Structure formats: structure tokens, C-alpha cells
């Protein structure tokens, strides 16, 4: 089967979840004998298009847009099946007002729509009428392996973001850094690109890096924290939990609530109270046991579900 992706991201560089998904799913498909393409010839159509974003994007090299699909379908009358992965909303500042309109238009021109979380599906509601399903993100289980229990350790927080967007929760990380001045028994590691001139005095800051380098850093910590808001279904916190880390997440985190059994929500009002709870080793252990026994967000199962969605689009 020939599958044409709308996104052709560079390899082994810090990128967002969509780009990481493409690289992993490409390998899954080629390992099973399918032909993955990153270009399209009007006179030599693939069996199916797999589209991740309706816009042209330079950083992730998303080239197949809603404008292309409108032209193919309305002008050229080409009916190549489409699977559209809907993985974002308009909640982030800077997102153009037309974004969700374009997403819904592309989705309603698609044979199958995949929402990355129930939160995203509820956001779009009845604006998307195409046949659809929900498939959450997953991680590479060979890369993000679980660490052992953290009994006997002080609290070691960690987070990682490739984006410097303030919606990732950078203001909370700065507040935690200031709070650590009087809480020296707690460690905090931040992997990523802080916005502007933001600096950290007490937290350890590591520049953004590829997942192969992030994985061992996660296993050095014992609690993952994400202050990201309105995240459709982020990979970062799933990678943290996959590493055996209980989760502290923002109450307005969006799709992160799909992982609520593995941790605790916080808000500006109770963030430090919640952090202190995780200083208790038995409290951490209770969530660690749930992760060991119940966590199952792995690539293989996720990709199998996507392949089923593609086959359904083909009829």
C-alpha cells in the first residue's frame, strides 16, 4: 500500500509531537512492507493521503494543505482517500482564527478522522461530521523504559518542552524555580528552550535535545510535571509516565486528563501544596505501582490502530 504523508519532518532534531509521530509511524509502515511517500504526482496518486495539518509549515515541512486538497477534489475531481489526524485546537495564542475552520473543512473532506484525545473531539463537536475515532498518542517503549521505584530518594521533578511558547507553562516553572530557594531538598530539571530572557537560578536547565538523549534524563527524576495548558494530547507527559514517573499536571491541561490515573492535577492556587505531597515516598510509590500495572500507551498498539483507520478509509 502506498501512503503519502503531508508532513516530511527532519530526523534527529528536537521537534513537536506531530513530527515525532510521522517518523515513528513511517518506520512502522515500512517495516511491514508498505510504501511511504512524501510527495504527490497528480498523474500517479497514492492509495491514501495521511494529513496532519491543513497549513503549510516550514519547521515540520508540512506541504500538503487544505488548498491542495480543495484543488484535487473540486477542480481535478481526484478522489484519493484521506485520513486526517486532528491534533490541535485554537486555544494557543498566535493560532490564526482560520485554523479550526481549515481543520473542520479538511476533516469533512476526509474518509476517516482521527482525534488524538476525547478533549479534542469534544472541542470540535458537530463541526466535524466525517467517520471518526479517537487514538491517543504513544511512546517508543524501547526508548522510554521505566525506571525503578524511587523509595529512598528526595523529590526530583523534571519537565521537557521543545517549544518556548508560554502556554507550555514556563511561568509556573519560573515560580517553582524561585520557590526552590527555600526548598533545597527538591531538585527540578527543565529540558527545553525558555522564552525570551527567562533564566533559572535553582532549577537545572538543559537545552532542547532529541528523544534519544531525553529518555535517560527522565529516568534520573522521580516525578514528571507539566504546566502546559490546552494541550491536545502532548507526547512529553506520556514519555514521562512511560519512564515510571508519577504525573503532576495543570487542571486546564486539556488532553492530559486521559492520564489522570497516574498523577495529580494542580492549579496556581495549590501547586506548591501538590509538589509537597510528592515528597512523601509512599505517596509517590502508590502512583508508581499504577503506572507499572496499567500504563499501556505504546507506539506499537497506537500504530496498529492508525493502520486500521487507514484500511477503513480505503473501504
GROMACS .gro file of N, CA and C in nm, residues 94-258:
model
  495
   94UNK      N    1  -0.160   3.305   1.905
   94UNK     CA    2  -0.086   3.304   1.779
   94UNK      C    3  -0.146   3.212   1.675
   95UNK      N    4  -0.235   3.123   1.718
   95UNK     CA    5  -0.302   3.036   1.622
   95UNK      C    6  -0.399   3.121   1.541
   96UNK      N    7  -0.389   3.119   1.409
   96UNK     CA    8  -0.479   3.203   1.328
   96UNK      C    9  -0.625   3.165   1.347
   97UNK      N   10  -0.711   3.265   1.336
   97UNK     CA   11  -0.854   3.242   1.356
   97UNK      C   12  -0.910   3.141   1.257
   98UNK      N   13  -0.843   3.129   1.143
   98UNK     CA   14  -0.891   3.038   1.039
   98UNK      C   15  -0.853   2.893   1.064
   99UNK      N   16  -0.771   2.869   1.165
   99UNK     CA   17  -0.715   2.733   1.184
   99UNK      C   18  -0.824   2.627   1.201
  100UNK      N   19  -0.913   2.646   1.296
  100UNK     CA   20  -1.014   2.543   1.321
  100UNK      C   21  -1.112   2.529   1.205
  101UNK      N   22  -1.134   2.639   1.133
  101UNK     CA   23  -1.219   2.631   1.014
  101UNK      C   24  -1.153   2.543   0.909
  102UNK      N   25  -1.022   2.560   0.892
  102UNK     CA   26  -0.948   2.478   0.796
  102UNK      C   27  -0.945   2.332   0.839
  103UNK      N   28  -0.926   2.308   0.969
  103UNK     CA   29  -0.925   2.171   1.020
  103UNK      C   30  -1.057   2.103   0.992
  104UNK      N   31  -1.168   2.171   1.023
  104UNK     CA   32  -1.300   2.112   1.003
  104UNK      C   33  -1.328   2.089   0.854
  105UNK      N   34  -1.286   2.183   0.769
  105UNK     CA   35  -1.305   2.167   0.625
  105UNK      C   36  -1.230   2.044   0.575
  106UNK      N   37  -1.103   2.032   0.614
  106UNK     CA   38  -1.024   1.917   0.572
  106UNK      C   39  -1.082   1.788   0.628
  107UNK      N   40  -1.125   1.791   0.753
  107UNK     CA   41  -1.182   1.672   0.815
  107UNK      C   42  -1.308   1.626   0.742
  108UNK      N   43  -1.392   1.721   0.703
  108UNK     CA   44  -1.516   1.686   0.635
  108UNK      C   45  -1.495   1.645   0.490
  109UNK      N   46  -1.374   1.665   0.440
  109UNK     CA   47  -1.337   1.616   0.307
  109UNK      C   48  -1.265   1.481   0.317
  110UNK      N   49  -1.245   1.433   0.439
  110UNK     CA   50  -1.168   1.311   0.462
  110UNK      C   51  -1.258   1.190   0.477
  111UNK      N   52  -1.201   1.074   0.448
  111UNK     CA   53  -1.276   0.948   0.463
  111UNK      C   54  -1.274   0.898   0.606
  112UNK      N   55  -1.169   0.936   0.680
  112UNK     CA   56  -1.157   0.895   0.819
  112UNK      C   57  -1.085   1.005   0.896
  113UNK      N   58  -1.137   1.039   1.014
  113UNK     CA   59  -1.076   1.140   1.100
  113UNK      C   60  -1.032   1.073   1.229
  114UNK      N   61  -0.910   1.104   1.271
  114UNK     CA   62  -0.859   1.051   1.398
  114UNK      C   63  -0.835   1.168   1.492
  115UNK      N   64  -0.907   1.172   1.604
  115UNK     CA   65  -0.883   1.270   1.709
  115UNK      C   66  -0.781   1.211   1.807
  116UNK      N   67  -0.689   1.294   1.856
  116UNK     CA   68  -0.585   1.242   1.945
  116UNK      C   69  -0.630   1.235   2.091
  117UNK      N   70  -0.746   1.288   2.122
  117UNK     CA   71  -0.800   1.276   2.257
  117UNK      C   72  -0.948   1.307   2.255
  118UNK      N   73  -1.017   1.263   2.357
  118UNK     CA   74  -1.159   1.293   2.370
  118UNK      C   75  -1.180   1.443   2.385
  119UNK      N   76  -1.085   1.510   2.451
  119UNK     CA   77  -1.093   1.655   2.470
  119UNK      C   78  -1.097   1.727   2.334
  120UNK      N   79  -1.014   1.683   2.239
  120UNK     CA   80  -1.012   1.744   2.106
  120UNK      C   81  -1.143   1.716   2.033
  121UNK      N   82  -1.192   1.593   2.043
  121UNK     CA   83  -1.318   1.560   1.976
  121UNK      C   84  -1.431   1.646   2.030
  122UNK      N   85  -1.438   1.664   2.160
  122UNK     CA   86  -1.543   1.746   2.220
  122UNK      C   87  -1.529   1.892   2.179
  123UNK      N   88  -1.406   1.938   2.160
  123UNK     CA   89  -1.384   2.077   2.118
  123UNK      C   90  -1.448   2.103   1.982
  124UNK      N   91  -1.427   2.013   1.886
  124UNK     CA   92  -1.481   2.034   1.751
  124UNK      C   93  -1.629   1.999   1.741
  125UNK      N   94  -1.672   1.908   1.825
  125UNK     CA   95  -1.814   1.876   1.830
  125UNK      C   96  -1.875   1.842   1.695
  126UNK      N   97  -1.988   1.906   1.664
  126UNK     CA   98  -2.063   1.875   1.542
  126UNK      C   99  -2.008   1.944   1.417
  127UNK      N  100  -1.899   2.022   1.432
  127UNK     CA  101  -1.842   2.086   1.313
  127UNK      C  102  -1.774   1.983   1.223
  128UNK      N  103  -1.740   1.866   1.280
  128UNK     CA  104  -1.678   1.758   1.201
  128UNK      C  105  -1.775   1.641   1.197
  129UNK      N  106  -1.818   1.605   1.076
  129UNK     CA  107  -1.920   1.501   1.060
  129UNK      C  108  -1.868   1.372   0.999
  130UNK      N  109  -1.743   1.371   0.953
  130UNK     CA  110  -1.688   1.251   0.890
  130UNK      C  111  -1.675   1.137   0.990
  131UNK      N  112  -1.668   1.015   0.939
  131UNK     CA  113  -1.644   0.899   1.023
  131UNK      C  114  -1.517   0.921   1.103
  132UNK      N  115  -1.521   0.897   1.234
  132UNK     CA  116  -1.405   0.931   1.317
  132UNK      C  117  -1.384   0.833   1.430
  133UNK      N  118  -1.266   0.842   1.488
  133UNK     CA  119  -1.229   0.759   1.602
  133UNK      C  120  -1.131   0.838   1.687
  134UNK      N  121  -1.101   0.789   1.808
  134UNK     CA  122  -1.003   0.852   1.898
  134UNK      C  123  -0.887   0.756   1.916
  135UNK      N  124  -0.766   0.805   1.887
  135UNK     CA  125  -0.645   0.727   1.911
  135UNK      C  126  -0.546   0.817   1.985
  136UNK      N  127  -0.516   0.782   2.108
  136UNK     CA  128  -0.423   0.864   2.186
  136UNK      C  129  -0.280   0.844   2.138
  137UNK      N  130  -0.194   0.938   2.172
  137UNK     CA  131  -0.053   0.927   2.139
  137UNK      C  132   0.012   0.815   2.220
  138UNK      N  133   0.127   0.770   2.175
  138UNK     CA  134   0.202   0.667   2.245
  138UNK      C  135   0.350   0.698   2.239
  139UNK      N  136   0.430   0.614   2.302
  139UNK     CA  137   0.574   0.634   2.307
  139UNK      C  138   0.647   0.508   2.264
  140UNK      N  139   0.774   0.525   2.235
  140UNK     CA  140   0.861   0.414   2.200
  140UNK      C  141   0.904   0.342   2.327
  141UNK      N  142   0.850   0.224   2.349
  141UNK     CA  143   0.879   0.150   2.472
  141UNK      C  144   1.022   0.103   2.482
  142UNK      N  145   1.092   0.092   2.368
  142UNK     CA  146   1.233   0.055   2.370
  142UNK      C  147   1.320   0.172   2.414
  143UNK      N  148   1.271   0.291   2.393
  143UNK     CA  149   1.346   0.412   2.428
  143UNK      C  150   1.308   0.463   2.567
  144UNK      N  151   1.177   0.478   2.590
  144UNK     CA  152   1.130   0.530   2.718
  144UNK      C  153   1.094   0.413   2.810
  145UNK      N  154   1.197   0.360   2.875
  145UNK     CA  155   1.180   0.245   2.965
  145UNK      C  156   1.157   0.293   3.107
  146UNK      N  157   1.087   0.212   3.184
  146UNK     CA  158   1.056   0.250   3.322
  146UNK      C  159   1.177   0.236   3.413
  147UNK      N  160   1.196   0.337   3.493
  147UNK     CA  161   1.297   0.333   3.598
  147UNK      C  162   1.244   0.249   3.714
  148UNK      N  163   1.327   0.225   3.812
  148UNK     CA  164   1.282   0.152   3.930
  148UNK      C  165   1.209   0.243   4.027
  149UNK      N  166   1.165   0.185   4.138
  149UNK     CA  167   1.094   0.263   4.240
  149UNK      C  168   1.186   0.370   4.298
  150UNK      N  169   1.126   0.478   4.346
  150UNK     CA  170   1.207   0.591   4.394
  150UNK      C  171   1.214   0.597   4.546
  151UNK      N  172   1.181   0.487   4.614
  151UNK     CA  173   1.191   0.486   4.759
  151UNK      C  174   1.335   0.513   4.801
  152UNK      N  175   1.350   0.601   4.900
  152UNK     CA  176   1.483   0.637   4.946
  152UNK      C  177   1.539   0.761   4.881
  153UNK      N  178   1.466   0.817   4.783
  153UNK     CA  179   1.514   0.935   4.711
  153UNK      C  180   1.437   1.059   4.754
  154UNK      N  181   1.503   1.173   4.750
  154UNK     CA  182   1.434   1.300   4.763
  154UNK      C  183   1.354   1.326   4.635
  155UNK      N  184   1.265   1.423   4.640
  155UNK     CA  185   1.182   1.455   4.524
  155UNK      C  186   1.268   1.516   4.413
  156UNK      N  187   1.255   1.459   4.293
  156UNK     CA  188   1.329   1.508   4.176
  156UNK      C  189   1.229   1.531   4.063
  157UNK      N  190   1.192   1.656   4.041
  157UNK     CA  191   1.098   1.692   3.936
  157UNK      C  192   1.170   1.709   3.803
  158UNK      N  193   1.097   1.684   3.694
  158UNK     CA  194   1.152   1.708   3.561
  158UNK      C  195   1.039   1.744   3.465
  159UNK      N  196   1.070   1.825   3.364
  159UNK     CA  197   0.978   1.852   3.254
  159UNK      C  198   1.059   1.874   3.129
  160UNK      N  199   0.996   1.861   3.011
  160UNK     CA  200   1.067   1.892   2.887
  160UNK      C  201   0.971   1.943   2.780
  161UNK      N  202   1.012   2.048   2.711
  161UNK     CA  203   0.935   2.109   2.604
  161UNK      C  204   1.031   2.157   2.496
  162UNK      N  205   1.001   2.129   2.372
  162UNK     CA  206   1.084   2.184   2.264
  162UNK      C  207   1.042   2.326   2.228
  163UNK      N  208   0.918   2.363   2.266
  163UNK     CA  209   0.865   2.495   2.232
  163UNK      C  210   0.886   2.595   2.346
  164UNK      N  211   0.910   2.722   2.310
  164UNK     CA  212   0.923   2.829   2.410
  164UNK      C  213   0.791   2.903   2.432
  165UNK      N  214   0.682   2.854   2.374
  165UNK     CA  215   0.551   2.917   2.389
  165UNK      C  216   0.512   2.920   2.537
  166UNK      N  217   0.465   3.033   2.585
  166UNK     CA  218   0.429   3.047   2.726
  166UNK      C  219   0.316   2.954   2.767
  167UNK      N  220   0.236   2.907   2.670
  167UNK     CA  221   0.129   2.814   2.703
  167UNK      C  222   0.183   2.679   2.750
  168UNK      N  223   0.312   2.656   2.733
  168UNK     CA  224   0.374   2.533   2.783
  168UNK      C  225   0.394   2.537   2.934
  169UNK      N  226   0.366   2.653   2.994
  169UNK     CA  227   0.372   2.661   3.140
  169UNK      C  228   0.499   2.720   3.196
  170UNK      N  229   0.572   2.796   3.114
  170UNK     CA  230   0.701   2.847   3.159
  170UNK      C  231   0.689   2.937   3.282
  171UNK      N  232   0.579   3.011   3.296
  171UNK     CA  233   0.565   3.098   3.413
  171UNK      C  234   0.558   3.017   3.542
  172UNK      N  235   0.498   2.897   3.534
  172UNK     CA  236   0.493   2.810   3.651
  172UNK      C  237   0.632   2.756   3.684
  173UNK      N  238   0.707   2.720   3.581
  173UNK     CA  239   0.842   2.667   3.605
  173UNK      C  240   0.931   2.774   3.668
  174UNK      N  241   0.911   2.900   3.629
  174UNK     CA  242   0.986   3.009   3.690
  174UNK      C  243   0.946   3.026   3.836
  175UNK      N  244   0.817   3.015   3.866
  175UNK     CA  245   0.771   3.027   4.004
  175UNK      C  246   0.827   2.914   4.090
  176UNK      N  247   0.832   2.794   4.035
  176UNK     CA  248   0.889   2.681   4.108
  176UNK      C  249   1.037   2.707   4.135
  177UNK      N  250   1.107   2.759   4.035
  177UNK     CA  251   1.249   2.790   4.050
  177UNK      C  252   1.271   2.887   4.166
  178UNK      N  253   1.189   2.990   4.175
  178UNK     CA  254   1.200   3.087   4.285
  178UNK      C  255   1.169   3.021   4.418
  179UNK      N  256   1.066   2.936   4.420
  179UNK     CA  257   1.023   2.867   4.542
  179UNK      C  258   1.130   2.772   4.594
  180UNK      N  259   1.208   2.716   4.504
  180UNK     CA  260   1.313   2.622   4.543
  180UNK      C  261   1.424   2.687   4.625
  181UNK      N  262   1.431   2.820   4.623
  181UNK     CA  263   1.532   2.891   4.702
  181UNK      C  264   1.521   2.853   4.849
  182UNK      N  265   1.397   2.825   4.894
  182UNK     CA  266   1.375   2.786   5.034
  182UNK      C  267   1.332   2.640   5.047
  183UNK      N  268   1.354   2.563   4.941
  183UNK     CA  269   1.320   2.421   4.942
  183UNK      C  270   1.431   2.343   4.871
  184UNK      N  271   1.549   2.352   4.928
  184UNK     CA  272   1.669   2.299   4.865
  184UNK      C  273   1.671   2.146   4.858
  185UNK      N  274   1.580   2.081   4.929
  185UNK     CA  275   1.580   1.934   4.926
  185UNK      C  276   1.508   1.880   4.802
  186UNK      N  277   1.452   1.968   4.719
  186UNK     CA  278   1.382   1.927   4.597
  186UNK      C  279   1.465   1.967   4.476
  187UNK      N  280   1.480   1.875   4.383
  187UNK     CA  281   1.551   1.904   4.257
  187UNK      C  282   1.449   1.926   4.145
  188UNK      N  283   1.486   2.011   4.051
  188UNK     CA  284   1.399   2.038   3.936
  188UNK      C  285   1.485   2.052   3.812
  189UNK      N  286   1.460   1.966   3.712
  189UNK     CA  287   1.533   1.971   3.586
  189UNK      C  288   1.437   2.011   3.474
  190UNK      N  289   1.478   2.108   3.393
  190UNK     CA  290   1.399   2.155   3.280
  190UNK      C  291   1.479   2.132   3.153
  191UNK      N  292   1.420   2.059   3.059
  191UNK     CA  293   1.482   2.037   2.929
  191UNK      C  294   1.402   2.116   2.826
  192UNK      N  295   1.465   2.211   2.758
  192UNK     CA  296   1.390   2.287   2.659
  192UNK      C  297   1.448   2.423   2.630
  193UNK      N  298   1.364   2.505   2.567
  193UNK     CA  299   1.401   2.639   2.523
  193UNK      C  300   1.317   2.742   2.599
  194UNK      N  301   1.366   2.803   2.704
  194UNK     CA  302   1.288   2.905   2.775
  194UNK      C  303   1.259   3.024   2.684
  195UNK      N  304   1.145   3.090   2.706
  195UNK     CA  305   1.112   3.207   2.623
  195UNK      C  306   1.195   3.328   2.660
  196UNK      N  307   1.229   3.410   2.561
  196UNK     CA  308   1.295   3.537   2.584
  196UNK      C  309   1.421   3.525   2.666
  197UNK      N  310   1.430   3.611   2.769
  197UNK     CA  311   1.548   3.614   2.856
  197UNK      C  312   1.523   3.542   2.988
  198UNK      N  313   1.423   3.455   2.993
  198UNK     CA  314   1.393   3.384   3.117
  198UNK      C  315   1.513   3.299   3.159
  199UNK      N  316   1.550   3.311   3.285
  199UNK     CA  317   1.662   3.234   3.338
  199UNK      C  318   1.619   3.164   3.467
  200UNK      N  319   1.697   3.064   3.507
  200UNK     CA  320   1.664   2.985   3.625
  200UNK      C  321   1.785   2.979   3.717
  201UNK      N  322   1.759   3.001   3.845
  201UNK     CA  323   1.866   3.006   3.944
  201UNK      C  324   1.884   2.873   4.016
  202UNK      N  325   1.775   2.807   4.048
  202UNK     CA  326   1.781   2.686   4.129
  202UNK      C  327   1.753   2.558   4.050
  203UNK      N  328   1.675   2.569   3.944
  203UNK     CA  329   1.648   2.454   3.858
  203UNK      C  330   1.766   2.431   3.764
  204UNK      N  331   1.784   2.307   3.723
  204UNK     CA  332   1.886   2.272   3.624
  204UNK      C  333   1.825   2.282   3.485
  205UNK      N  334   1.881   2.366   3.398
  205UNK     CA  335   1.829   2.384   3.263
  205UNK      C  336   1.919   2.313   3.163
  206UNK      N  337   1.858   2.225   3.083
  206UNK     CA  338   1.928   2.153   2.978
  206UNK      C  339   1.868   2.196   2.844
  207UNK      N  340   1.949   2.235   2.747
  207UNK     CA  341   1.893   2.277   2.617
  207UNK      C  342   1.811   2.165   2.552
  208UNK      N  343   1.715   2.204   2.468
  208UNK     CA  344   1.631   2.107   2.398
  208UNK      C  345   1.718   2.008   2.323
  209UNK      N  346   1.677   1.881   2.326
  209UNK     CA  347   1.756   1.778   2.259
  209UNK      C  348   1.664   1.669   2.207
  210UNK      N  349   1.722   1.578   2.129
  210UNK     CA  350   1.646   1.470   2.067
  210UNK      C  351   1.599   1.371   2.172
  211UNK      N  352   1.496   1.293   2.135
  211UNK     CA  353   1.435   1.199   2.230
  211UNK      C  354   1.534   1.095   2.280
  212UNK      N  355   1.629   1.055   2.195
  212UNK     CA  356   1.727   0.956   2.237
  212UNK      C  357   1.810   1.006   2.355
  213UNK      N  358   1.827   1.136   2.365
  213UNK     CA  359   1.902   1.195   2.476
  213UNK      C  360   1.811   1.227   2.595
  214UNK      N  361   1.684   1.255   2.566
  214UNK     CA  362   1.589   1.289   2.672
  214UNK      C  363   1.558   1.167   2.760
  215UNK      N  364   1.540   1.052   2.699
  215UNK     CA  365   1.495   0.932   2.771
  215UNK      C  366   1.577   0.903   2.897
  216UNK      N  367   1.711   0.896   2.889
  216UNK     CA  368   1.787   0.867   3.012
  216UNK      C  369   1.778   0.978   3.117
  217UNK      N  370   1.758   1.103   3.071
  217UNK     CA  371   1.742   1.213   3.167
  217UNK      C  372   1.614   1.197   3.246
  218UNK      N  373   1.507   1.153   3.180
  218UNK     CA  374   1.380   1.134   3.250
  218UNK      C  375   1.393   1.030   3.362
  219UNK      N  376   1.468   0.926   3.338
  219UNK     CA  377   1.481   0.819   3.438
  219UNK      C  378   1.564   0.861   3.560
  220UNK      N  379   1.632   0.975   3.551
  220UNK     CA  380   1.706   1.027   3.666
  220UNK      C  381   1.613   1.097   3.765
  221UNK      N  382   1.494   1.138   3.719
  221UNK     CA  383   1.396   1.205   3.804
  221UNK      C  384   1.298   1.103   3.861
  222UNK      N  385   1.205   1.149   3.947
  222UNK     CA  386   1.105   1.056   4.001
  222UNK      C  387   0.962   1.111   3.996
  223UNK      N  388   0.943   1.234   3.949
  223UNK     CA  389   0.808   1.289   3.925
  223UNK      C  390   0.814   1.378   3.802
  224UNK      N  391   0.716   1.362   3.713
  224UNK     CA  392   0.709   1.447   3.594
  224UNK      C  393   0.605   1.556   3.617
  225UNK      N  394   0.640   1.680   3.583
  225UNK     CA  395   0.545   1.791   3.596
  225UNK      C  396   0.525   1.857   3.460
  226UNK      N  397   0.400   1.883   3.426
  226UNK     CA  398   0.369   1.961   3.306
  226UNK      C  399   0.269   2.069   3.343
  227UNK      N  400   0.307   2.193   3.316
  227UNK     CA  401   0.217   2.306   3.340
  227UNK      C  402   0.154   2.353   3.211
  228UNK      N  403   0.169   2.275   3.105
  228UNK     CA  404   0.113   2.310   2.975
  228UNK      C  405  -0.039   2.317   2.982
  229UNK      N  406  -0.096   2.416   2.914
  229UNK     CA  407  -0.242   2.434   2.913
  229UNK      C  408  -0.298   2.408   2.775
  230UNK      N  409  -0.419   2.351   2.773
  230UNK     CA  410  -0.494   2.325   2.650
  230UNK      C  411  -0.413   2.242   2.549
  231UNK      N  412  -0.343   2.142   2.599
  231UNK     CA  413  -0.264   2.054   2.514
  231UNK      C  414  -0.356   1.945   2.459
  232UNK      N  415  -0.357   1.931   2.328
  232UNK     CA  416  -0.448   1.833   2.266
  232UNK      C  417  -0.421   1.691   2.316
  233UNK      N  418  -0.299   1.649   2.302
  233UNK     CA  419  -0.252   1.521   2.358
  233UNK      C  420  -0.100   1.522   2.345
  234UNK      N  421  -0.035   1.584   2.441
  234UNK     CA  422   0.109   1.601   2.433
  234UNK      C  423   0.185   1.470   2.445
  235UNK      N  424   0.300   1.464   2.381
  235UNK     CA  425   0.387   1.347   2.397
  235UNK      C  426   0.472   1.358   2.522
  236UNK      N  427   0.503   1.480   2.566
  236UNK     CA  428   0.602   1.497   2.671
  236UNK      C  429   0.561   1.428   2.801
  237UNK      N  430   0.438   1.446   2.844
  237UNK     CA  431   0.398   1.385   2.970
  237UNK      C  432   0.377   1.234   2.958
  238UNK      N  433   0.342   1.187   2.838
  238UNK     CA  434   0.331   1.042   2.817
  238UNK      C  435   0.470   0.979   2.826
  239UNK      N  436   0.570   1.047   2.772
  239UNK     CA  437   0.708   0.999   2.783
  239UNK      C  438   0.753   0.995   2.928
  240UNK      N  439   0.710   1.096   3.005
  240UNK     CA  440   0.745   1.098   3.147
  240UNK      C  441   0.684   0.981   3.222
  241UNK      N  442   0.555   0.959   3.203
  241UNK     CA  443   0.488   0.848   3.272
  241UNK      C  444   0.543   0.714   3.226
  242UNK      N  445   0.573   0.701   3.096
  242UNK     CA  446   0.631   0.577   3.044
  242UNK      C  447   0.765   0.546   3.110
  243UNK      N  448   0.832   0.650   3.159
  243UNK     CA  449   0.961   0.632   3.226
  243UNK      C  450   0.944   0.595   3.373
  244UNK      N  451   0.819   0.580   3.416
  244UNK     CA  452   0.791   0.540   3.554
  244UNK      C  453   0.773   0.656   3.649
  245UNK      N  454   0.744   0.776   3.595
  245UNK     CA  455   0.732   0.894   3.679
  245UNK      C  456   0.586   0.931   3.703
  246UNK      N  457   0.541   0.937   3.829
  246UNK     CA  458   0.408   0.990   3.857
  246UNK      C  459   0.395   1.131   3.800
  247UNK      N  460   0.272   1.172   3.772
  247UNK     CA  461   0.247   1.293   3.694
  247UNK      C  462   0.181   1.403   3.776
  248UNK      N  463   0.236   1.524   3.766
  248UNK     CA  464   0.173   1.645   3.816
  248UNK      C  465   0.134   1.727   3.694
  249UNK      N  466   0.004   1.757   3.677
  249UNK     CA  467  -0.040   1.823   3.555
  249UNK      C  468  -0.138   1.936   3.584
  250UNK      N  469  -0.139   2.034   3.495
  250UNK     CA  470  -0.226   2.152   3.511
  250UNK      C  471  -0.372   2.112   3.491
  251UNK      N  472  -0.459   2.167   3.575
  251UNK     CA  473  -0.602   2.136   3.567
  251UNK      C  474  -0.662   2.173   3.431
  252UNK      N  475  -0.604   2.272   3.364
  252UNK     CA  476  -0.653   2.314   3.233
  252UNK      C  477  -0.562   2.259   3.122
  253UNK      N  478  -0.505   2.142   3.148
  253UNK     CA  479  -0.409   2.085   3.055
  253UNK      C  480  -0.468   2.028   2.929
  254UNK      N  481  -0.600   2.005   2.925
  254UNK     CA  482  -0.663   1.950   2.805
  254UNK      C  483  -0.657   1.800   2.802
  255UNK      N  484  -0.593   1.745   2.697
  255UNK     CA  485  -0.589   1.601   2.678
  255UNK      C  486  -0.512   1.525   2.783
  256UNK      N  487  -0.436   1.594   2.867
  256UNK     CA  488  -0.359   1.528   2.971
  256UNK      C  489  -0.449   1.455   3.072
  257UNK      N  490  -0.576   1.494   3.080
  257UNK     CA  491  -0.667   1.427   3.172
  257UNK      C  492  -0.686   1.279   3.137
  258UNK      N  493  -0.649   1.239   3.014
  258UNK     CA  494  -0.655   1.098   2.978
  258UNK      C  495  -0.557   1.016   3.063
   0.00000   0.00000   0.00000
